[in-house]
mmCIF file of C-alpha atoms in Angstrom:
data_model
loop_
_atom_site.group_PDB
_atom_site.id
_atom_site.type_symbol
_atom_site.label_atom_id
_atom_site.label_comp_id
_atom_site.label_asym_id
_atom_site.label_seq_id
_atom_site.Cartn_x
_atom_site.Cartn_y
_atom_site.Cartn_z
ATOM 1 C CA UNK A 1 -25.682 175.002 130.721
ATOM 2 C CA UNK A 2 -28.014 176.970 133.072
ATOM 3 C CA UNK A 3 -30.316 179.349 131.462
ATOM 4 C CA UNK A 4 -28.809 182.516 133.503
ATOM 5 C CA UNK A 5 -32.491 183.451 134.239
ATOM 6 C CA UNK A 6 -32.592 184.085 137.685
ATOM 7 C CA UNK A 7 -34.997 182.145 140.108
ATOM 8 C CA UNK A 8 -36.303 184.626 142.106
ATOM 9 C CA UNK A 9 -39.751 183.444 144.386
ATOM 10 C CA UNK A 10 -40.827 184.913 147.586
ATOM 11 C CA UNK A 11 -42.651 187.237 149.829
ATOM 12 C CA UNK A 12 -41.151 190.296 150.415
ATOM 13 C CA UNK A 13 -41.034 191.600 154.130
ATOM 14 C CA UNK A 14 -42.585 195.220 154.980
ATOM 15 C CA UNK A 15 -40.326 197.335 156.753
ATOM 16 C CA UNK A 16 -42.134 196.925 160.175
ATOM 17 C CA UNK A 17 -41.141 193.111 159.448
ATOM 18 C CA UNK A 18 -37.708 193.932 158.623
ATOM 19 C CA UNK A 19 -36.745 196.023 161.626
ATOM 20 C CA UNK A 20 -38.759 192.984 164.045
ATOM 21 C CA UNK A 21 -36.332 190.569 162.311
ATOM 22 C CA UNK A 22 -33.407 192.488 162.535
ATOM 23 C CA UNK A 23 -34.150 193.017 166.303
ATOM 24 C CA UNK A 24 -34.507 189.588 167.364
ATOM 25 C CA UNK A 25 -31.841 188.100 165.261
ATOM 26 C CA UNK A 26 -29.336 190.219 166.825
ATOM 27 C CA UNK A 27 -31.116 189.438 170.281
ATOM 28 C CA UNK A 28 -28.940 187.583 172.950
ATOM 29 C CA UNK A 29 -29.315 183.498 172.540
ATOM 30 C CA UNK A 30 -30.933 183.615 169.402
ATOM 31 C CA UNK A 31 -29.528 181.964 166.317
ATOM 32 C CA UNK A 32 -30.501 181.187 163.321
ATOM 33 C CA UNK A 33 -32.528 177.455 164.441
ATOM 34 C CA UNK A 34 -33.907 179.436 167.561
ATOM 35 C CA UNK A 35 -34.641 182.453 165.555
ATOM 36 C CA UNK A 36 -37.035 179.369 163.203
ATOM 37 C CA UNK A 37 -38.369 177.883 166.395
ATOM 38 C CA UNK A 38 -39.403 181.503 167.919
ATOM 39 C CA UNK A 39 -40.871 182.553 164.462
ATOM 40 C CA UNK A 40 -42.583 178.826 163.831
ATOM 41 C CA UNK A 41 -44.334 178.786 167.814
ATOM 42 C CA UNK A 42 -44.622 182.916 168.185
ATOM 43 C CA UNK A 43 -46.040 183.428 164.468
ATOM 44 C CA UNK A 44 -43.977 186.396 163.775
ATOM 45 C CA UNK A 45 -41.170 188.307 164.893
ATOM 46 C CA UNK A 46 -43.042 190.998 166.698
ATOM 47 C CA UNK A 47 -44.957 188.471 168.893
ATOM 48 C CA UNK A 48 -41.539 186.448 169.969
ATOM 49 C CA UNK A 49 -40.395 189.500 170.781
ATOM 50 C CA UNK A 50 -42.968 190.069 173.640
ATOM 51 C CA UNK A 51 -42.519 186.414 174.590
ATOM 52 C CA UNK A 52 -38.896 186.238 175.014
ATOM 53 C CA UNK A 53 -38.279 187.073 178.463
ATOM 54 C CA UNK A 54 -41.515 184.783 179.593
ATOM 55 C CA UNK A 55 -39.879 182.002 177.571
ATOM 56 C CA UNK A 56 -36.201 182.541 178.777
ATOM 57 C CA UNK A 57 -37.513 183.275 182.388
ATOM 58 C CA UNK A 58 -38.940 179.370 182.323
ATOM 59 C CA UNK A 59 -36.316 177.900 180.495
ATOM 60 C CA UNK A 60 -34.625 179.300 183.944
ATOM 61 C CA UNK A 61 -32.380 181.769 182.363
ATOM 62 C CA UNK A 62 -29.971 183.604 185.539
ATOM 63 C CA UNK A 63 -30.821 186.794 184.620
ATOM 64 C CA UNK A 64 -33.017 188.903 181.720
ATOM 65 C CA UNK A 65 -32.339 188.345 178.623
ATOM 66 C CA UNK A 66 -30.745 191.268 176.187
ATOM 67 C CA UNK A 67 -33.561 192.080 173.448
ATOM 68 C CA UNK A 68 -32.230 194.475 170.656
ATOM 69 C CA UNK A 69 -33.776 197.599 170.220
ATOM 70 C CA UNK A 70 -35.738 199.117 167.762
ATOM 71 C CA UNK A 71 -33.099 201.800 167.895
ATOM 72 C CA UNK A 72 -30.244 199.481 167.473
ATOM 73 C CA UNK A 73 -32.305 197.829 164.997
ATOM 74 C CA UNK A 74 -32.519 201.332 162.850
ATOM 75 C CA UNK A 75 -29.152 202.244 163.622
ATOM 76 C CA UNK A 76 -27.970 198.970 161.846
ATOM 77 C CA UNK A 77 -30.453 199.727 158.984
ATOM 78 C CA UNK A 78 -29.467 203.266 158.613
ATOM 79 C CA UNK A 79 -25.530 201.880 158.509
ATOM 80 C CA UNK A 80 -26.190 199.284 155.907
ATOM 81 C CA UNK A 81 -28.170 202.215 153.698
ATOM 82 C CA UNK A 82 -25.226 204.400 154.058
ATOM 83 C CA UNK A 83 -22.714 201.656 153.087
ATOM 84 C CA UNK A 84 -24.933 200.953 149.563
ATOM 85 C CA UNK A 85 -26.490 197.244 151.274
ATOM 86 C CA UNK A 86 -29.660 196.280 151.923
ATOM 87 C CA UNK A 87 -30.945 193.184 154.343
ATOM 88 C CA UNK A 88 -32.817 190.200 152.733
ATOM 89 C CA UNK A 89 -34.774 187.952 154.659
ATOM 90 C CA UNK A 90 -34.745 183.907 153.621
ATOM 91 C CA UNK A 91 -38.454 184.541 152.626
ATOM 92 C CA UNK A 92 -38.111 187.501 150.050
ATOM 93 C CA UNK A 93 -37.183 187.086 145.960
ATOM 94 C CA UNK A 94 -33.506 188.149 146.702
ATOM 95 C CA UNK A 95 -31.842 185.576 148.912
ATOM 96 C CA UNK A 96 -29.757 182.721 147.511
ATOM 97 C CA UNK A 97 -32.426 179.966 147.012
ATOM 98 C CA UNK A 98 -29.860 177.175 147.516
ATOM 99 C CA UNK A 99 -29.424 178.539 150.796
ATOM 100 C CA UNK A 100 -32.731 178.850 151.978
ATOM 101 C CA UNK A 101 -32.556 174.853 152.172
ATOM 102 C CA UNK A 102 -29.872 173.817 154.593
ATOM 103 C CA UNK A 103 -29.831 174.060 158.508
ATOM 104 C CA UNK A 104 -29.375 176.942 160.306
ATOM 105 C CA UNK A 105 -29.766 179.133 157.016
ATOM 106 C CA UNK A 106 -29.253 183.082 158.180
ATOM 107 C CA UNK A 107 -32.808 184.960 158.878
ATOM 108 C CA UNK A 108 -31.709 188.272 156.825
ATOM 109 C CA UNK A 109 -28.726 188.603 155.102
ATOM 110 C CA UNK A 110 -26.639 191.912 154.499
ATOM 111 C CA UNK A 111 -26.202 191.886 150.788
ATOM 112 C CA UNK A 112 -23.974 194.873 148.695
ATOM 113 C CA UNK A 113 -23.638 194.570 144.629
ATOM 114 C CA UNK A 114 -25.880 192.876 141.946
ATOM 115 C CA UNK A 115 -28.311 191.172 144.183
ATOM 116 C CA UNK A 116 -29.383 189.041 140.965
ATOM 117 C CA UNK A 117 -26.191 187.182 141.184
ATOM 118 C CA UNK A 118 -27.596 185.543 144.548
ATOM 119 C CA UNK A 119 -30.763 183.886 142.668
ATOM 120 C CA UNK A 120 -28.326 182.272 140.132
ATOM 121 C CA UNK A 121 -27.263 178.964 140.445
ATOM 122 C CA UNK A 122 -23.545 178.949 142.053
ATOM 123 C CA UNK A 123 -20.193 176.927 142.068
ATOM 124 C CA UNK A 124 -18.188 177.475 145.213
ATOM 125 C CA UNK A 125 -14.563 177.556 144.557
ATOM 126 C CA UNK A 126 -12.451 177.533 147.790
ATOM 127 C CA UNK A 127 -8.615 176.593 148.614
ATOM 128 C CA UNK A 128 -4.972 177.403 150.247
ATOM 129 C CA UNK A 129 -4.315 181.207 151.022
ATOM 130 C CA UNK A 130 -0.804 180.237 150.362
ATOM 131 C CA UNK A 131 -1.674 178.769 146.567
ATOM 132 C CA UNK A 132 0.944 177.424 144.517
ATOM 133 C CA UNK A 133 1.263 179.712 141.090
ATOM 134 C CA UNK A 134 -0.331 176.378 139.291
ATOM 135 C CA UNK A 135 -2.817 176.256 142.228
ATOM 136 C CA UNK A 136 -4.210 179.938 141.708
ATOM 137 C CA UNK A 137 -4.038 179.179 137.819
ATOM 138 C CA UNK A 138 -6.193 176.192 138.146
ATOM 139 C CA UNK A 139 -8.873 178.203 140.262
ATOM 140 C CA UNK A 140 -9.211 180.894 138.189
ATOM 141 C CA UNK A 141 -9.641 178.574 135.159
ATOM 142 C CA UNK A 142 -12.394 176.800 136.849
ATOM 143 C CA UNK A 143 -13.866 180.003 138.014
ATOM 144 C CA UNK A 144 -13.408 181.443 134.151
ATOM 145 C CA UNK A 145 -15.010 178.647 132.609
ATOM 146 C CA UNK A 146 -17.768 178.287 135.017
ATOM 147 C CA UNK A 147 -18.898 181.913 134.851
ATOM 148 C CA UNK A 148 -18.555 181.504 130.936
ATOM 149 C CA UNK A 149 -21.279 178.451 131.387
ATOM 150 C CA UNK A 150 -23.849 180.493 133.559
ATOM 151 C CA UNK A 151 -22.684 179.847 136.744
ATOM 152 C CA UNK A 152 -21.998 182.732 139.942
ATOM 153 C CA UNK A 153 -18.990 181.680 141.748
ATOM 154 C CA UNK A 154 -19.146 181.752 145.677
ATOM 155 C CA UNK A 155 -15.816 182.056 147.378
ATOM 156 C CA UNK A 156 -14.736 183.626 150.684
ATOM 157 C CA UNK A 157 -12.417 186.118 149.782
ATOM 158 C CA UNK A 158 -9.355 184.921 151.235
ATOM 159 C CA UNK A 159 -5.756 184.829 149.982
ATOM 160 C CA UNK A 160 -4.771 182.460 147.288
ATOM 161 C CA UNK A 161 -7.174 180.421 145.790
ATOM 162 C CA UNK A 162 -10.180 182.633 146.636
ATOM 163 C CA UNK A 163 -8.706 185.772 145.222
ATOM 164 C CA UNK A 164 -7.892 184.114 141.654
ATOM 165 C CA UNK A 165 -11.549 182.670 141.780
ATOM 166 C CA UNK A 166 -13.222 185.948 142.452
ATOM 167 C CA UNK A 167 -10.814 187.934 139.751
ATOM 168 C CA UNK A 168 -11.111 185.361 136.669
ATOM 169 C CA UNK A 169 -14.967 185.595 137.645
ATOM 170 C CA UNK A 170 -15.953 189.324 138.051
ATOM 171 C CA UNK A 171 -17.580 190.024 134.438
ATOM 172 C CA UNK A 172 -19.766 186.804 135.035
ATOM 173 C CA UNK A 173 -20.441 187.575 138.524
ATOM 174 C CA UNK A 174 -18.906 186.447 141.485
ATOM 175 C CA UNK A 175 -19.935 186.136 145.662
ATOM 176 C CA UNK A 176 -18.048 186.832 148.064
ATOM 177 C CA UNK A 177 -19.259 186.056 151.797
ATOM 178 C CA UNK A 178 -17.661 187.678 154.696
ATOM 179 C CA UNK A 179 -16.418 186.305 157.887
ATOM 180 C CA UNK A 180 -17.334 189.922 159.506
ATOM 181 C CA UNK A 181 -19.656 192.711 158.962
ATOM 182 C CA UNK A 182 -20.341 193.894 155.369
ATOM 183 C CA UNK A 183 -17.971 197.220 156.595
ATOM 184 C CA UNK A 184 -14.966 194.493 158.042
ATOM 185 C CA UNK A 185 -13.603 193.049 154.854
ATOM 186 C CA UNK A 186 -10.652 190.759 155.731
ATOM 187 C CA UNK A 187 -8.009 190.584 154.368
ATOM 188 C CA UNK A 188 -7.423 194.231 154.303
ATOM 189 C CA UNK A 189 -5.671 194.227 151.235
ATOM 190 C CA UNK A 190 -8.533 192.654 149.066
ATOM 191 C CA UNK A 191 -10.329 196.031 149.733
ATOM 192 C CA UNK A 192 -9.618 197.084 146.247
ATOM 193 C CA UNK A 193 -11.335 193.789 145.196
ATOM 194 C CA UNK A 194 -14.489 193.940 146.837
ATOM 195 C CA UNK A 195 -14.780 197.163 145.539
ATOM 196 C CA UNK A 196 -14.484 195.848 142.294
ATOM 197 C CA UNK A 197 -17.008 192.872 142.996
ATOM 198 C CA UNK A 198 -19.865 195.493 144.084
ATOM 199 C CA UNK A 199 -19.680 197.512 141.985
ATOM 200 C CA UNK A 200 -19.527 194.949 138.873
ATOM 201 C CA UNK A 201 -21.800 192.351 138.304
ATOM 202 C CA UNK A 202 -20.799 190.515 141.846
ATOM 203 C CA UNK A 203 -22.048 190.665 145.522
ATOM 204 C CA UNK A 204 -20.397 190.843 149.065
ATOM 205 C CA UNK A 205 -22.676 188.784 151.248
ATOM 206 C CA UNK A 206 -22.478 188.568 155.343
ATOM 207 C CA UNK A 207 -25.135 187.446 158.443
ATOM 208 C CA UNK A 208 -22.823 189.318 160.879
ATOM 209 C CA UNK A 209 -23.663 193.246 162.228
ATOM 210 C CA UNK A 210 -21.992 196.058 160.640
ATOM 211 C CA UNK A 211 -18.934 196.614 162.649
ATOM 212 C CA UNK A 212 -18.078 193.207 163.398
ATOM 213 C CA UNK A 213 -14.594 192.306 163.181
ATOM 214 C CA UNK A 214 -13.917 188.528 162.204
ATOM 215 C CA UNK A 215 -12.807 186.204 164.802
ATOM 216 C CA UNK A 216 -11.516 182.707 164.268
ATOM 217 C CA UNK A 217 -14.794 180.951 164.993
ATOM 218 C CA UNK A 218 -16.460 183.276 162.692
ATOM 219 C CA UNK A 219 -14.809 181.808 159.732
ATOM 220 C CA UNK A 220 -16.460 178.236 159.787
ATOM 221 C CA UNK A 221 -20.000 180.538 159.807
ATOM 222 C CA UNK A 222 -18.769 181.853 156.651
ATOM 223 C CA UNK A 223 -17.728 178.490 155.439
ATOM 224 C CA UNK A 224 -21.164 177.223 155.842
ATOM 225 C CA UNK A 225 -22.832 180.117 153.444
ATOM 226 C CA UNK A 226 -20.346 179.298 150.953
ATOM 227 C CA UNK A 227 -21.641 175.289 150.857
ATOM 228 C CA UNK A 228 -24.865 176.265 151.180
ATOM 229 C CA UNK A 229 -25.230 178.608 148.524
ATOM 230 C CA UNK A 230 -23.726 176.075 145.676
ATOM 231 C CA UNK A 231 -24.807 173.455 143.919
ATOM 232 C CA UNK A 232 -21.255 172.363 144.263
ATOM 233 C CA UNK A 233 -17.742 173.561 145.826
ATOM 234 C CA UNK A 234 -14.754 172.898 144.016
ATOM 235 C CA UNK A 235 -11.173 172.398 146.744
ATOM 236 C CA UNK A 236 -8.320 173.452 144.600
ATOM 237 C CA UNK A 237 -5.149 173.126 147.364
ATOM 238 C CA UNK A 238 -5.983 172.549 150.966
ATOM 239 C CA UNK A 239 -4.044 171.428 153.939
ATOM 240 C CA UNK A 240 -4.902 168.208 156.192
ATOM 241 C CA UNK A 241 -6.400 170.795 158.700
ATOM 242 C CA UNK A 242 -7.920 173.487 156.681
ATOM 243 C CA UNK A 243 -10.790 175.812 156.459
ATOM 244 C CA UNK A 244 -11.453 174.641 152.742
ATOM 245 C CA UNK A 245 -12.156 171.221 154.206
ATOM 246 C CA UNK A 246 -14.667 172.101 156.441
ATOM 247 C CA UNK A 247 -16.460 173.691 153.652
ATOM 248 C CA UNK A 248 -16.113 170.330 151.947
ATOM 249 C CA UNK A 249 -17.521 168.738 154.789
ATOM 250 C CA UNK A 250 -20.652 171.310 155.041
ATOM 251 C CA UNK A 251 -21.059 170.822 151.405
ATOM 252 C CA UNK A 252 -21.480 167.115 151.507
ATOM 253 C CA UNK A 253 -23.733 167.829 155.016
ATOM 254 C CA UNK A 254 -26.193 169.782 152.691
ATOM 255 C CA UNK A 255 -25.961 167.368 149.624
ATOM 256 C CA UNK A 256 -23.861 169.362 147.781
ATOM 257 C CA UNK A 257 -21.052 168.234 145.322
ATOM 258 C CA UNK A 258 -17.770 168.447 146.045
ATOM 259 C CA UNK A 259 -14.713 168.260 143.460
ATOM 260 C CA UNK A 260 -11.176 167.748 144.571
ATOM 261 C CA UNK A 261 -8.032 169.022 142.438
ATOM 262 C CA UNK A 262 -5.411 165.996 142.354
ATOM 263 C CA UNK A 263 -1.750 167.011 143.541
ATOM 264 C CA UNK A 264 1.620 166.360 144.432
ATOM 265 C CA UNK A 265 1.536 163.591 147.550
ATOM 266 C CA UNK A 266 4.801 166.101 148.578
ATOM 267 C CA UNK A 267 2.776 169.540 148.897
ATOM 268 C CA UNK A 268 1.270 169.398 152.118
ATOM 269 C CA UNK A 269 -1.180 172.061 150.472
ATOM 270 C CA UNK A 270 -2.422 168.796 148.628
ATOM 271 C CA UNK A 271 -2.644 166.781 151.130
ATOM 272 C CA UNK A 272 -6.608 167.502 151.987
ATOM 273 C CA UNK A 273 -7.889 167.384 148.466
ATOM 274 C CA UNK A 274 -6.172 163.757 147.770
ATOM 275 C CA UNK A 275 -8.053 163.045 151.263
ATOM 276 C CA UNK A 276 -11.205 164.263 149.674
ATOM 277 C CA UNK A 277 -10.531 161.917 146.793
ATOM 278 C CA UNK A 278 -10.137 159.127 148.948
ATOM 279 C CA UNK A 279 -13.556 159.786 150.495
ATOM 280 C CA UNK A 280 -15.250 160.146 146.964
ATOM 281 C CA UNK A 281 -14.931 163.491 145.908
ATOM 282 C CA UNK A 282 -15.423 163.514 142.218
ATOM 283 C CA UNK A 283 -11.722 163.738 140.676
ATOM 284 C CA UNK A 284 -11.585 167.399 138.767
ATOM 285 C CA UNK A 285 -8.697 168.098 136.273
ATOM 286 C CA UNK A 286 -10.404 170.357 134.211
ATOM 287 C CA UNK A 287 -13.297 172.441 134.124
ATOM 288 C CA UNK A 288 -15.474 170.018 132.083
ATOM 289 C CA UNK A 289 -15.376 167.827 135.384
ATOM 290 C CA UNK A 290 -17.303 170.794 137.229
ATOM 291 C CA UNK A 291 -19.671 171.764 134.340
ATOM 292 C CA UNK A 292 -20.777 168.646 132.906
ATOM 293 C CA UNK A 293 -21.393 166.726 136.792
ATOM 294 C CA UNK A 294 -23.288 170.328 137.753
ATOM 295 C CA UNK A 295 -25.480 170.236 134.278
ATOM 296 C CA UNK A 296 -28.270 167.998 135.695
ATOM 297 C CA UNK A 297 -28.894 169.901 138.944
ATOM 298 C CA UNK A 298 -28.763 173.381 137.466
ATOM 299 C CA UNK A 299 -31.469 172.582 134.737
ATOM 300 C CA UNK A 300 -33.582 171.721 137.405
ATOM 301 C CA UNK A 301 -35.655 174.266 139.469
ATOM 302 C CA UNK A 302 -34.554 172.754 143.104
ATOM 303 C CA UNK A 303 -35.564 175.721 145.004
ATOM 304 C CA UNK A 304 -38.090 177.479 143.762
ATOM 305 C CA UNK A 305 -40.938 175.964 145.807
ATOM 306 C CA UNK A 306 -38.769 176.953 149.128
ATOM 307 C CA UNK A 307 -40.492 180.056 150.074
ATOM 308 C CA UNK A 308 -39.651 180.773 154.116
ATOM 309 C CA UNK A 309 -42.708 183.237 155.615
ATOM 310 C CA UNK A 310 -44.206 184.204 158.976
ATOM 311 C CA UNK A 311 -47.030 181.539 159.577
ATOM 312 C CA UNK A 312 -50.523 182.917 159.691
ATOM 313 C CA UNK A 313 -51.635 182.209 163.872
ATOM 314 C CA UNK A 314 -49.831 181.857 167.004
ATOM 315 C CA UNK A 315 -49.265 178.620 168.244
ATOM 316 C CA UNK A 316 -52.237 177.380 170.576
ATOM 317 C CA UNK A 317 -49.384 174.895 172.631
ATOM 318 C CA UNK A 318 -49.863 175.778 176.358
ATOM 319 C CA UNK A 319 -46.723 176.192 178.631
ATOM 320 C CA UNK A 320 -45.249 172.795 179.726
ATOM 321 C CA UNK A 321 -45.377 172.388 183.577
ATOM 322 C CA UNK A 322 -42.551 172.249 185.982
ATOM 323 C CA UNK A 323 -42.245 168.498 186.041
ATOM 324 C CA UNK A 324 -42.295 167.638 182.383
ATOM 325 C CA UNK A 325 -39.618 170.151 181.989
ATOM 326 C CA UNK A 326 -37.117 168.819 184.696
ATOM 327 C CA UNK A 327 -37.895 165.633 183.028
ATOM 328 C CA UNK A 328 -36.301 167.070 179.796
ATOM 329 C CA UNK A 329 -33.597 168.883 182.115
ATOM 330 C CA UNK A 330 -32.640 165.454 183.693
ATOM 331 C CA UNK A 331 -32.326 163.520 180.196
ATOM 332 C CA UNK A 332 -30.037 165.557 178.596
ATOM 333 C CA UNK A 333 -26.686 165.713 179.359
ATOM 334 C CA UNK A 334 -23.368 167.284 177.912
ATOM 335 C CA UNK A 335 -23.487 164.442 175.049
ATOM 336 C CA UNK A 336 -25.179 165.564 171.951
ATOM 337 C CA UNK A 337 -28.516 163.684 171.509
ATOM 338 C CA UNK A 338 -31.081 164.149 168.484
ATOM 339 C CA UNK A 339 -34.523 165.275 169.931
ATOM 340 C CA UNK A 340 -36.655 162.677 168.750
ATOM 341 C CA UNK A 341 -34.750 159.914 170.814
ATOM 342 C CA UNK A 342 -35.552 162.987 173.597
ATOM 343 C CA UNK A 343 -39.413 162.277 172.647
ATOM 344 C CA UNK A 344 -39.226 158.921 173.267
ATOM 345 C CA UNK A 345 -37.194 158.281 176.092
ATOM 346 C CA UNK A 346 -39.183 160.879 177.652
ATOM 347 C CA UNK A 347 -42.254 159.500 176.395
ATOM 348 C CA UNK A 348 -43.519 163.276 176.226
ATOM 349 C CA UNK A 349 -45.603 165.139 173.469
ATOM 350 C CA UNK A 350 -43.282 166.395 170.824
ATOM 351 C CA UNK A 351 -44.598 169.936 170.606
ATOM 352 C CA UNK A 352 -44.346 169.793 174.664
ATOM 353 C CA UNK A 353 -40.240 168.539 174.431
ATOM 354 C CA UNK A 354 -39.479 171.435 171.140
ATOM 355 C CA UNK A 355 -41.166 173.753 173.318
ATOM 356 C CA UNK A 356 -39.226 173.208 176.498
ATOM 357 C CA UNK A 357 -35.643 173.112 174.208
ATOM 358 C CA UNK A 358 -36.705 176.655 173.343
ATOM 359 C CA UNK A 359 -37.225 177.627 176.880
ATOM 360 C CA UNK A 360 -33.689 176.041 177.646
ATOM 361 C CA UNK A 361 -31.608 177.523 174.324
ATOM 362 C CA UNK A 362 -33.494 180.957 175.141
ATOM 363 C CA UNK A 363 -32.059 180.856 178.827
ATOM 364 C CA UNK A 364 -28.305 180.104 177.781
ATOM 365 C CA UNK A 365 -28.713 176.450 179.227
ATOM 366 C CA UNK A 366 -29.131 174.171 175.727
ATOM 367 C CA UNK A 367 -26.174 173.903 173.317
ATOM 368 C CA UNK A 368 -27.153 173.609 169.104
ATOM 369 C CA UNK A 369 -24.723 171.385 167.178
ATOM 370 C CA UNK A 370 -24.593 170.260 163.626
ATOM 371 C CA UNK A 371 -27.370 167.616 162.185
ATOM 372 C CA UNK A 372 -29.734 168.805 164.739
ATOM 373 C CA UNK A 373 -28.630 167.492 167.734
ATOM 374 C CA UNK A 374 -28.710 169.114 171.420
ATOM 375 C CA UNK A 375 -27.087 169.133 174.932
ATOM 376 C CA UNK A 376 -27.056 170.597 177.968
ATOM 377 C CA UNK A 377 -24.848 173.948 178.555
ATOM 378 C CA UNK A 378 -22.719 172.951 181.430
ATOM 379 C CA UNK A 379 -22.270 175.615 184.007
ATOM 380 C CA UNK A 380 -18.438 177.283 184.419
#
């Protein structure tokens, strides 16, 4: 059983910090991996602000590129104060350690409820929006018991399964992370139960702006912050092509756990957690399956040595000339490569190829994919 404490390390950001962040997060062609690289060459937010339209200029980006305001970035600020949230950068004491670990981790997050809930260690529990009645008794059993044996449960605040996990947890605390803004809770009709998570001992968690209505591609985003902040993810019912199983496959990505519920080989809503069986899930019938297989990892402090700040100089690298970078241009292609066979087919300094990649993502013309891996954006 975890000891409930929570595991709270980090550097807190000043404001100044804060609003920088905020501003070149929500700046155009900057994710969460480019918003690393810019912090990691620039040595703070401030500083890759300045440098952004040198960079994206000779990464040969058509036009300038869109840097968020300082107004915008207050305006967002002053919304989230309004609306009772705060945002927490991956560096400060509040954001989910777990998290903090896996690729592509959100630079702030917008955060509403008991903020210790984030720091303690979490069981995702995720599954069919059209749950069976055994199906939504099952989760909120496993999301009961868990809670009862120190554990936050993550979920995504969907229909089905994800409602009964957040209700049987809200006394022991519960997360739920948000496909939109903090303000664009969807479904509508779990309004009422968001209200009850944030204002109990749960949290509402998103990386999106205030105002952002979900879209379909948004919900895989949200998928990954579920994986990423549990130790494990339990998939109660889920289809062959579900959202459930791509958080099963993000989990297993990050090293996670992932359970699988056993069903009926005639409900297609159990058809992708006897395919997660298959590929080695660990077999869960009852809660002991969860608690007793997450034991070893919560007792041990994984995280707590993960502490994400601004480094202390600028980088010294000089620019990389014309010819090295049509060299890079020229070896990339619309198939995803990994950048260190880049390095050495190109036979150029790494700091001179992760330079140039920033140049290219920064102008619009490099694609990010999962594990790492680049490509060229291929023009309409």
């Amino acid at each position: 059983m975890p000891d409930g404490s929570a595991r709270r390390t980090g550097i807190a950001l000043t404001e100044r910090q804060r609003i920088a962040w905020l501003r070149l997060i929500r700046s155009d062609n900057v994710g969460p991996a480019t918003f690393r690289d810019l912090i990691n060459h620039c040595g703070s937010a401030e500083n890759a602000l300045s440098m952004l339209p040198e960079l994206s200029a000779r990464g040969g980006a058509a036009r300038a590129i869109r840097i968020a305001s300082v107004q915008e970035a207050e305006r967002e600020l002053d919304a989230a104060h309004r609306y009772g949230a705060r945002f927490v950068g991956i560096g400060e004491p509040d954001y989910p350690p777990a998290l903090r670990q896996i690729e592509g981790a959100p630079p702030l997050l917008a955060m509403k409820g008991d903020l210790s809930a984030a720091t303690r260690p979490s069981v995702g529990v995720v599954g069919s929006r059209n749950a069976s009645i055994s199906g939504a008794k099952f989760a909120a059993m496993i999301a009961r018991d868990c809670g009862r044996a120190g554990y936050t449960v993550t979920s995504g605040l969907a229909r089905g399964v994800d409602t009964a996990a957040h209700r049987a947890s809200l006394e022991t605390g519960t997360i739920a992370v948000l496909a939109g803004g903090l303000d664009q809770p969807y479904p509508p009709e779990n309004l009422p139960l968001l209200d009850e998570i944030t204002e109990g001992a749960g949290l509402a968690v998103s990386e999106m702006p205030f105002g952002w209505e979900p879209r379909a591609r948004d919900f895989p985003r949200r998928n990954r912050l579920i994986a990423g902040i549990s130790l494990g993810v339990v998939v109660v019912e889920a289809a062959e092509r579900s959202g459930s199983l791509i958080t099963a496959r993000m989990a297993t990505d990050f090293g996670r756990l992932v359970f699988a519920v056993p069903g009926s080989p005639l409900d297609p809503r159990c058809h992708g957690t006897n395919g997660l069986l298959k590929q080695g899930a660990i077999v869960t019938t009852g809660s002991a399956d969860v608690i007793e297989a997450l034991a070893p990892l919560s007792q041990l402090d994984l995280f707590s040595g993960s502490v994400v700040e601004e480094p202390k100089k600028f980088s010294d690298i000089l620019p990389p000339n014309d010819d090295d970078r049509a060299i890079i241009v020229s070896a990339l292609g619309p198939t995803p490569v990994e950048v260190d066979d880049i390095i050495r087919h190109t036979e150029l300094p790494a700091s001179s190829v992760y330079l140039i990649l920033l140049e290219l993502d920064l102008a619009g013309r490099l694609h990010r994919h999962v594990g790492g891996l680049v490509s060229l954006a291929m023009e309409d």
